[in-house]
XYZ file of C-alpha atoms in Angstrom:
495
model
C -40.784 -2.395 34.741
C -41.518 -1.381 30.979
C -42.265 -4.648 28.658
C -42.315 -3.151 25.627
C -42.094 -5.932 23.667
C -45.055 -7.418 25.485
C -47.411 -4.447 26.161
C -46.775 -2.693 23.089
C -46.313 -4.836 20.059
C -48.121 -3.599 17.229
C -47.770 0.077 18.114
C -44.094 0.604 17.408
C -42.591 0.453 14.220
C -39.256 -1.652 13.754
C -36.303 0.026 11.226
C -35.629 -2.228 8.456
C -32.256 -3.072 8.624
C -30.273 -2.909 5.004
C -29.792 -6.308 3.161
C -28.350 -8.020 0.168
C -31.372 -8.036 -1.316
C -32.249 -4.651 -1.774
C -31.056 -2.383 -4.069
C -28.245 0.045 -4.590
C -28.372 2.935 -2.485
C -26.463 4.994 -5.226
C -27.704 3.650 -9.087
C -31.594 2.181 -7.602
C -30.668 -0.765 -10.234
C -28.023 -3.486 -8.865
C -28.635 -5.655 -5.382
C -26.358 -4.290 -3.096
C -22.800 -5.937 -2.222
C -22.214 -4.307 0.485
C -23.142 -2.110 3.457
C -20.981 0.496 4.742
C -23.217 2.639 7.173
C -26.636 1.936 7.870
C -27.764 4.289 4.927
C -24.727 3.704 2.463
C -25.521 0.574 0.249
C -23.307 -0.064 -2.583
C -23.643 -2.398 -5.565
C -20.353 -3.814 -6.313
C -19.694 -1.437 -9.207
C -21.117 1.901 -7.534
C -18.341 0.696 -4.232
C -15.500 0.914 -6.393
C -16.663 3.614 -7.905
C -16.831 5.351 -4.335
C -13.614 3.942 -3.098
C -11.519 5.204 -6.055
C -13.090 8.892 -6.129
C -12.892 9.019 -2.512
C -8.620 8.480 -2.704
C -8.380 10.825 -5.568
C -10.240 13.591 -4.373
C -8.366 13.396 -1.269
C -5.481 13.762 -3.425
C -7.001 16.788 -5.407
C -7.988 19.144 -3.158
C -5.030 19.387 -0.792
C -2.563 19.824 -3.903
C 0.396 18.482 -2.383
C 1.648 15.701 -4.324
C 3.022 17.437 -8.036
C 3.115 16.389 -11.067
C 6.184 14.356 -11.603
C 7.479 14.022 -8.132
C 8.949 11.079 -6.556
C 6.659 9.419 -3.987
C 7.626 6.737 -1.735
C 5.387 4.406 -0.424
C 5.066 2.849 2.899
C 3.585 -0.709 2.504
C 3.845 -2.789 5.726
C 2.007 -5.391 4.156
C -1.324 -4.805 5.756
C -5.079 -3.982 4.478
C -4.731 -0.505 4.795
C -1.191 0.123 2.976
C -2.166 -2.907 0.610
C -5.276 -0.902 -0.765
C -3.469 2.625 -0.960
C -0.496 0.412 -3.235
C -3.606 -0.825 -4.711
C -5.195 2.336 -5.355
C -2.012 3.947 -6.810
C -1.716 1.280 -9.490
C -5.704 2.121 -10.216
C -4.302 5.535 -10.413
C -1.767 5.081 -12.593
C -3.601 3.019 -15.456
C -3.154 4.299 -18.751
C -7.185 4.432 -18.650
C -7.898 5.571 -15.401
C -10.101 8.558 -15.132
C -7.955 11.710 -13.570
C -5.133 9.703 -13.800
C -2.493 10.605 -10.755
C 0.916 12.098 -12.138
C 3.692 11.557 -9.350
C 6.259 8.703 -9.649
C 5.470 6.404 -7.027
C 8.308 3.943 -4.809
C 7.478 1.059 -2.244
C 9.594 0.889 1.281
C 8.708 -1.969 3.536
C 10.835 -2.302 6.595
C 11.074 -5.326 7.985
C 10.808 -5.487 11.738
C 10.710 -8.847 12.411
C 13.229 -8.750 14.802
C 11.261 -6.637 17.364
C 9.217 -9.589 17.735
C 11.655 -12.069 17.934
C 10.884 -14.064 14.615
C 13.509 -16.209 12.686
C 15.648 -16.022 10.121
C 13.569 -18.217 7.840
C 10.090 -16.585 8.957
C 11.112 -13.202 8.280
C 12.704 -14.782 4.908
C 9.467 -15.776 4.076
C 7.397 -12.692 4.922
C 9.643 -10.896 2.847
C 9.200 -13.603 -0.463
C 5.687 -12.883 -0.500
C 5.924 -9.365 -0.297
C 8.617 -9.321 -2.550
C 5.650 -10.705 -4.820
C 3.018 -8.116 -4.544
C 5.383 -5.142 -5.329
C 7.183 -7.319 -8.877
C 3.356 -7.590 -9.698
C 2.617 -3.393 -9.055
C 5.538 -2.764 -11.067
C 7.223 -0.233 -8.666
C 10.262 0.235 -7.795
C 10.544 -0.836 -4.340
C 12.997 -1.493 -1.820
C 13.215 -3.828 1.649
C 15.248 -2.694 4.679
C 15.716 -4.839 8.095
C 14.970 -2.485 10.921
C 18.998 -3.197 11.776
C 19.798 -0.437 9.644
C 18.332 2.040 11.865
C 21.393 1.691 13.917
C 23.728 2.955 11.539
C 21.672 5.642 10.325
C 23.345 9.620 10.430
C 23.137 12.503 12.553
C 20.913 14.186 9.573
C 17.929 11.776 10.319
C 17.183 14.104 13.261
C 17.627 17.207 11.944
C 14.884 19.063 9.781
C 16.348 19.484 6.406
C 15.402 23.181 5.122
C 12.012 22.876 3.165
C 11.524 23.972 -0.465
C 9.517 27.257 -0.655
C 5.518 27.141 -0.372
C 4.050 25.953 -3.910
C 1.083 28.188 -4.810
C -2.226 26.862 -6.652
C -0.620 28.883 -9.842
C 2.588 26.789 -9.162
C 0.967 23.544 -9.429
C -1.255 24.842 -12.255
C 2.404 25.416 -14.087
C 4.063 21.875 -13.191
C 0.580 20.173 -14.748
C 1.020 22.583 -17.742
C 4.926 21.186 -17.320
C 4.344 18.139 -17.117
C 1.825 17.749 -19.969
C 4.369 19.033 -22.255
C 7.020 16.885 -21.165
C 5.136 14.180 -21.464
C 4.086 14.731 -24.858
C 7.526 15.554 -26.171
C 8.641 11.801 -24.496
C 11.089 13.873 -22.016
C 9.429 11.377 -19.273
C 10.487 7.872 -18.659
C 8.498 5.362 -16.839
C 10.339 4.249 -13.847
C 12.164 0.639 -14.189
C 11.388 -1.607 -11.344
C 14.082 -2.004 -9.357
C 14.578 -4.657 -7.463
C 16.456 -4.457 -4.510
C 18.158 -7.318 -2.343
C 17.652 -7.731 0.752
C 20.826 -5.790 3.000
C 22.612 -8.399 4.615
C 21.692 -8.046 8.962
C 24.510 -9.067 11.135
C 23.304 -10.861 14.068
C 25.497 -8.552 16.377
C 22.686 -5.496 14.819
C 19.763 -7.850 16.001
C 20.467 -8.257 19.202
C 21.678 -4.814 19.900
C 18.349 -3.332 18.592
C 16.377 -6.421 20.696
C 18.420 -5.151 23.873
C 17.097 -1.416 22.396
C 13.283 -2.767 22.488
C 13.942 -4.946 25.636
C 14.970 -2.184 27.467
C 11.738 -0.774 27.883
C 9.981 -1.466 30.803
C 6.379 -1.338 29.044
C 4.344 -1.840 26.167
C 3.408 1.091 25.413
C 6.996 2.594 25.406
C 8.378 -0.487 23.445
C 5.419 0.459 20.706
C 6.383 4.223 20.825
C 10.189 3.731 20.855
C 9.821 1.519 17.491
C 7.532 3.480 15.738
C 9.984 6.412 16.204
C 12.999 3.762 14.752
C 10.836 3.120 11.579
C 10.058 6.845 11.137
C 13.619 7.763 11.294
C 14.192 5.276 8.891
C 11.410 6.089 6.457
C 12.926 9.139 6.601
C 15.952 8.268 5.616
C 15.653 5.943 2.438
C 13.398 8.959 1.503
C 16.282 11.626 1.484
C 18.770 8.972 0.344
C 16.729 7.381 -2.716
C 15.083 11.413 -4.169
C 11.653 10.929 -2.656
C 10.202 14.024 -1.473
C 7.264 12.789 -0.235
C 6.191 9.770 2.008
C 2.688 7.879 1.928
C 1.744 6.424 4.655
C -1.893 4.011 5.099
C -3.166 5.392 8.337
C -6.885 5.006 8.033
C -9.922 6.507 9.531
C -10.598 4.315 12.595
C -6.662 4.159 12.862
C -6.322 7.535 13.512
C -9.145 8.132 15.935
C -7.178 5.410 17.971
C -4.169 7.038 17.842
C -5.744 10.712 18.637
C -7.035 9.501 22.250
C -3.865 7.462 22.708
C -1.542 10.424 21.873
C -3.637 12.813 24.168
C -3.386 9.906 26.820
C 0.368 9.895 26.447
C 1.060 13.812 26.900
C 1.014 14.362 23.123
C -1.670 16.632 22.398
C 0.378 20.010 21.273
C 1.373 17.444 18.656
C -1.760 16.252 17.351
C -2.419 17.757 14.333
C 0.880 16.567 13.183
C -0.182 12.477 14.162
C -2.945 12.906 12.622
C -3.243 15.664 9.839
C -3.104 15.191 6.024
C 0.167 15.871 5.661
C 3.008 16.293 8.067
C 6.056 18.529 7.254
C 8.186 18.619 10.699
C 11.125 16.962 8.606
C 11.312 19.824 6.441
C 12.487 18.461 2.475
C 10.444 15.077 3.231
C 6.141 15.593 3.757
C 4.400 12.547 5.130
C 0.622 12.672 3.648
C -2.136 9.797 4.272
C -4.259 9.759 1.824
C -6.060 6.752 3.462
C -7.447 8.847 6.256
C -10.736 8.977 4.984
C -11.467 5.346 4.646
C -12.879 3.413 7.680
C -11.410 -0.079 8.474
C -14.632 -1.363 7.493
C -14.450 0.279 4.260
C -10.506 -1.142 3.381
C -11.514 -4.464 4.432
C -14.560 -4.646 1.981
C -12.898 -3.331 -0.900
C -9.884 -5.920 -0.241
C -12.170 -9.151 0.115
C -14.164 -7.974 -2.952
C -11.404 -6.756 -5.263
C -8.923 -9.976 -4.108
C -5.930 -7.422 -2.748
C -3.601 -9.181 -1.579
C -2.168 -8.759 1.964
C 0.389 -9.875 4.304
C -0.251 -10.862 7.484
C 2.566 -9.826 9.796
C 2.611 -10.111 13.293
C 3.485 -6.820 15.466
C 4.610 -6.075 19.538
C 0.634 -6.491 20.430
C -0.447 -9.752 18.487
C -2.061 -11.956 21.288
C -1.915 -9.491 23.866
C -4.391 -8.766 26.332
C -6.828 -5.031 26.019
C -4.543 -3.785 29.029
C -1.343 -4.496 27.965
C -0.582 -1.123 26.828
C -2.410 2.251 26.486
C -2.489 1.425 22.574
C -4.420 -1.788 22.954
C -6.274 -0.843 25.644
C -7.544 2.468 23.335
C -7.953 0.347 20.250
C -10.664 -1.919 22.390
C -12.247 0.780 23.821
C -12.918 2.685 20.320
C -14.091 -0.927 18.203
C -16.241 -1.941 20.709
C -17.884 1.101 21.387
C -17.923 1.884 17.469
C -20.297 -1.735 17.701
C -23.007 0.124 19.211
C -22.775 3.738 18.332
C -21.712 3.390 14.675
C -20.711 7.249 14.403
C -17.791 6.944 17.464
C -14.881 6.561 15.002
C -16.044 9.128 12.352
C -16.798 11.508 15.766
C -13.188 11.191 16.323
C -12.232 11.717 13.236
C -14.036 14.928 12.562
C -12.464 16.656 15.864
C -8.874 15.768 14.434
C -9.278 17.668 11.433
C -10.028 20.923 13.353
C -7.059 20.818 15.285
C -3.876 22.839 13.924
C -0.694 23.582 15.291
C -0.386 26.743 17.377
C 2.263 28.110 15.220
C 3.744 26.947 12.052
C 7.205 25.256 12.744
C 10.055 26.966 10.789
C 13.471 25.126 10.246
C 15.143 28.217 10.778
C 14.085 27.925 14.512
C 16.685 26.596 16.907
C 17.371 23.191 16.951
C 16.883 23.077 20.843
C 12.954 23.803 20.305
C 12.428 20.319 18.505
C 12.249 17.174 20.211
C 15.578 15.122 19.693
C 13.623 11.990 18.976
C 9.800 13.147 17.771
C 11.259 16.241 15.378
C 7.848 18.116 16.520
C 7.837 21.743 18.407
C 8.962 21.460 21.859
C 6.279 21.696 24.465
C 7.799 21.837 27.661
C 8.484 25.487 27.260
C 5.536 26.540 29.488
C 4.635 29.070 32.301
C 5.028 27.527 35.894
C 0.906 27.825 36.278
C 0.629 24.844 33.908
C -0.099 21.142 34.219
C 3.301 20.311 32.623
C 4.976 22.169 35.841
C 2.513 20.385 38.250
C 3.402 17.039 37.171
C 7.500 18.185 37.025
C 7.341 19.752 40.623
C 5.304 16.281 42.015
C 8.290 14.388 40.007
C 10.803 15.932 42.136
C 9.688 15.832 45.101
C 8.486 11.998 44.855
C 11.985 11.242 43.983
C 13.680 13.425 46.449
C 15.705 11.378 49.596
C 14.587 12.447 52.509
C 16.606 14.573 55.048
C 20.117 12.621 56.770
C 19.884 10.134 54.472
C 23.093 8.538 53.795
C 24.687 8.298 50.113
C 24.079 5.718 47.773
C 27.690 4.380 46.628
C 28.460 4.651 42.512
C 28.229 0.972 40.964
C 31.413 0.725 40.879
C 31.712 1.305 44.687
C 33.509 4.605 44.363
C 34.709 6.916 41.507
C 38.032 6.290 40.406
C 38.953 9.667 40.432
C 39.381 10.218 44.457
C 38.129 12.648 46.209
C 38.341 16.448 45.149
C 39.809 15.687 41.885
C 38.143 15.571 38.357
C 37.460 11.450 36.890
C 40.055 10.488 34.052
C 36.940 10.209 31.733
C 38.936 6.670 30.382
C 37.570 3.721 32.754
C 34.237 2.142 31.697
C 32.767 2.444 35.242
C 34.255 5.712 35.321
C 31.606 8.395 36.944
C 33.134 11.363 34.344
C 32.975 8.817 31.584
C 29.476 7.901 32.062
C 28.128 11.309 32.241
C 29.870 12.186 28.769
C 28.690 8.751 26.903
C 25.147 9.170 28.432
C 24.290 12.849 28.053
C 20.883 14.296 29.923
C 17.922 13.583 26.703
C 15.258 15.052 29.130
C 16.078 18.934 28.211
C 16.063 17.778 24.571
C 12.647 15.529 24.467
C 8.798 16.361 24.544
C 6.880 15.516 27.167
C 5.518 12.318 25.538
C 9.257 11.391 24.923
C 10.295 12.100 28.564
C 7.966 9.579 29.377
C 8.587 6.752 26.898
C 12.792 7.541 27.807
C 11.888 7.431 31.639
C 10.098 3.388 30.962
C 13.616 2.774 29.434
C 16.361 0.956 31.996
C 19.145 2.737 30.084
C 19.777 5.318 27.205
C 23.115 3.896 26.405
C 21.464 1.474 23.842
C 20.004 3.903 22.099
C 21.434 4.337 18.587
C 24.897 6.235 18.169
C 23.068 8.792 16.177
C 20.817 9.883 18.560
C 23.239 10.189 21.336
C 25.579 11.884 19.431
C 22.847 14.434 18.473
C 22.156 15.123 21.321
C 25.756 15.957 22.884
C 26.047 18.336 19.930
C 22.721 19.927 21.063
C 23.782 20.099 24.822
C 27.062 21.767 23.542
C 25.592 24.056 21.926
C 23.648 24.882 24.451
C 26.260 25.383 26.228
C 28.206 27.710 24.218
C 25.120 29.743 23.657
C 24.693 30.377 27.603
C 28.556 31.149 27.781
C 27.794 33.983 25.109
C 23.852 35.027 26.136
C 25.316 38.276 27.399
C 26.859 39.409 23.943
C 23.932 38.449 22.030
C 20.885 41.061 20.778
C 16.852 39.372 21.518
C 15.081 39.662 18.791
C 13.461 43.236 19.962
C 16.684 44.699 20.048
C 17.734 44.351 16.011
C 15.368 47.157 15.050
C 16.491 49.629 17.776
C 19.012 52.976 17.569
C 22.425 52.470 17.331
């Protein structure tokens, strides 16, 4: 075996690793602070320099975000939503170089109650969050993930979106905004500061029964990101925002593109992972935190003092292989410890990806998932995967020939034989099917699955079911009339 060490040790030449006490990469004057890459060394002035440009150019160049719009802010009280709340502020200094022009909000939810915390711990979570946003000066506002269950039928339904804004169209609303300004029609925002909603305990433990009910990790982390998306959503609509920030970072989202592909989600990717996301329609989710590596958030935090939160979440203390999520997020970090360009690797293929065909709201509210609010994929010729796995579904769970029948669980239907149930009686077979309609024909394939880990639908929240009974009505009614309707080929023909 090759000693190289030993045979050979004045004939190879060792890389000189980067150190404090060299100089700046970037201004060849101050020692550098810190090291992001092996060939990126920053002093601490040319860093923040970097870190600031870097979250305004991302800003810049995709021209969503206009002048004078009402931006709401997702802070969940970790490093990565900390600094973009951090970087905002930068933004909005009266000093600040390119200064940003939107009206910003904070949102928090707090989902303490997902992971089983008290009263008093999630009371003081919230007091020293409550802290950071009366020192940004923001208007912000705190909901309990309780409120999810009493959200409307509208959360789920893509509102129609305003008309696309052309590069002259933003050139007019900084022209209109620069004359407002000057003639004093703009008001700062006052911070408003909004008490905590009261949470009955009868709301907890329904929406821990919701989370319980999942067999798995991974669909217990997928079912309550969906809740706090839906809810997002909703304070959005309800408090003027148009858009939503959200912190995803870098490393973040490379994580979540091989978890989403491992989960049946890749027609969906570019919306995970893109820029900006406008399946909702009226509300556009952007990260602007997507090109900043975990590394890089967690530098600029230690060496700028932002303060965080630490808040625990459904995988704090669990094992790599507890869920696909964890298991992903181990896999990525510690290969990203040896092969430093993994993450940004990622990264790079999730920008390329775009949707197949832009989503319209116009199209028919059957071709969006009930729960995800992205294009239906499941709509696919029967020489595809998505068959394969259905056909092998059906046949694993078919009963095999002379088997006898399984009795209801109420023993038998109170109906009788050869007569229709009363639809009244809780154990009622007719009254079951009608309070838990069928989701699958309404969900994704990555929703099928997280639905299918779930013991029973019937906690989901009202809105959702009632959704989707409207859907399946309408579905309904729209085979009953299929034979008096034109196709779309037919509206141009003779009459």
């Amino acid at each position: 075996m090759c000693q190289v060490v030993e045979e050979y040790p004045d004939q190879l030449e060792r890389a000189d690793l980067p150190s404090v006490s060299k100089k700046c990469g970037k201004c060849k004057e101050a020692s550098t602070a810190v090291v992001i890459r092996t060939a990126d060394t920053y002093c601490r002035g040319c860093f923040k320099e970097y870190f600031v440009h870097k979250f305004r150019a991302t800003l810049g160049k995709n021209r969503i975000i206009f002048p004078g719009e009402k931006v709401l802010l997702a802070v969940s009280g970790g490093p990565s939503s900390c600094a973009m709340l951090n970087q905002v502020q930068e933004g909005l200094n009266q000093n600040a170089h390119k200064k940003l022009r939107f009206l910003p909000g904070i949102i928090y939810i707090d989902e303490g109650c997902a992971v089983n915390q008290t009263v008093e711990e999630r009371q003081r979570k919230v007091s020293e969050l409550q802290a950071v946003f009366k020192a940004a000066g923001f208007p912000f506002h705190i909901m309990p993930l309780e409120q999810v269950l009493d959200l409307p039928n509208s959360v789920v339904v893509a509102a129609p979106s305003p008309s696309e804004q052309l590069a002259s169209t933003y050139k007019a609303a900084v022209d209109h905004f620069i004359q407002a300004k000057r003639s004093n029609d703009l008001t700062a925002q006052d911070q408003e500061e909004t008490s905590v909603p009261y949470v009955q305990e009868s709301h907890t433990q329904r929406l821990q029964q919701l989370i319980g009910s999942a067999k798995t990790l991974t669909a217990r982390e997928d079912l309550l990101n969906t809740l706090k998306q839906h809810l997002l959503v909703h304070i959005a609509r309800s408090k003027g925002y148009s858009k939503l920030m959200l912190g995803d970072n870098c490393t973040r989202l490379a994580v979540k593109l091989l978890t989403s592909i491992s989960l049946g989600r890749g027609a969906q990717l570019a919306q995970d992972t893109g820029f900006s996301d406008s399946r909702y329609g009226d509300i556009i989710v952007v990260r602007p935190m997507r090109d900043y590596s975990a590394n890089e958030i967690a530098s600029y935090n230690h060496m700028f003092n932002v303060p965080c939160v630490v808040i625990p979440s459904l995988n704090t203390k669990t094992p790599d292989r507890a869920s696909v999520h964890c298991l992903t997020e181990s896999f990525v970090t510690k290969l990203q410890v040896d092969f430093p360009s993994t993450v940004s690797t990622i990264y790079r293929t999730s920008e390329k990806l775009q949707t197949a065909g832009r989503s319209s709201i116009s199209t028919n509210l059957c071709d969006r998932c009930l729960l995800c609010m992205c294009t239906m994929d499941t709509a696919v010729e029967k020489a595809s995967a998505f068959q394969a796995t259905q056909v092998s579904t059906q046949l694993s769970q078919a009963k095999p020939t002379g088997s006898p029948e399984q009795p209801t669980a109420s023993g038998q239907c109170c109906s009788g034989a050869g007569t229709e149930g009363c639809g009244s009686g809780v154990g009622c077979c007719s009254s079951a099917s009608v309070k838990t309609p069928d989701l699958k024909s309404l969900l994704c394939y990555s929703c099928q699955l997280t639905i299918k880990d779930m013991l029973s639908v019937e906690h989901l929240p009202a809105y959702i079911l009632s959704e989707a009974q409207r859907r399946l009505r309408r579905f309904r009614m729209r085979e009953d009339i299929s034979e008096f309707l034109l196709d779309d080929g037919d509206e141009g023909g003779d009459v």
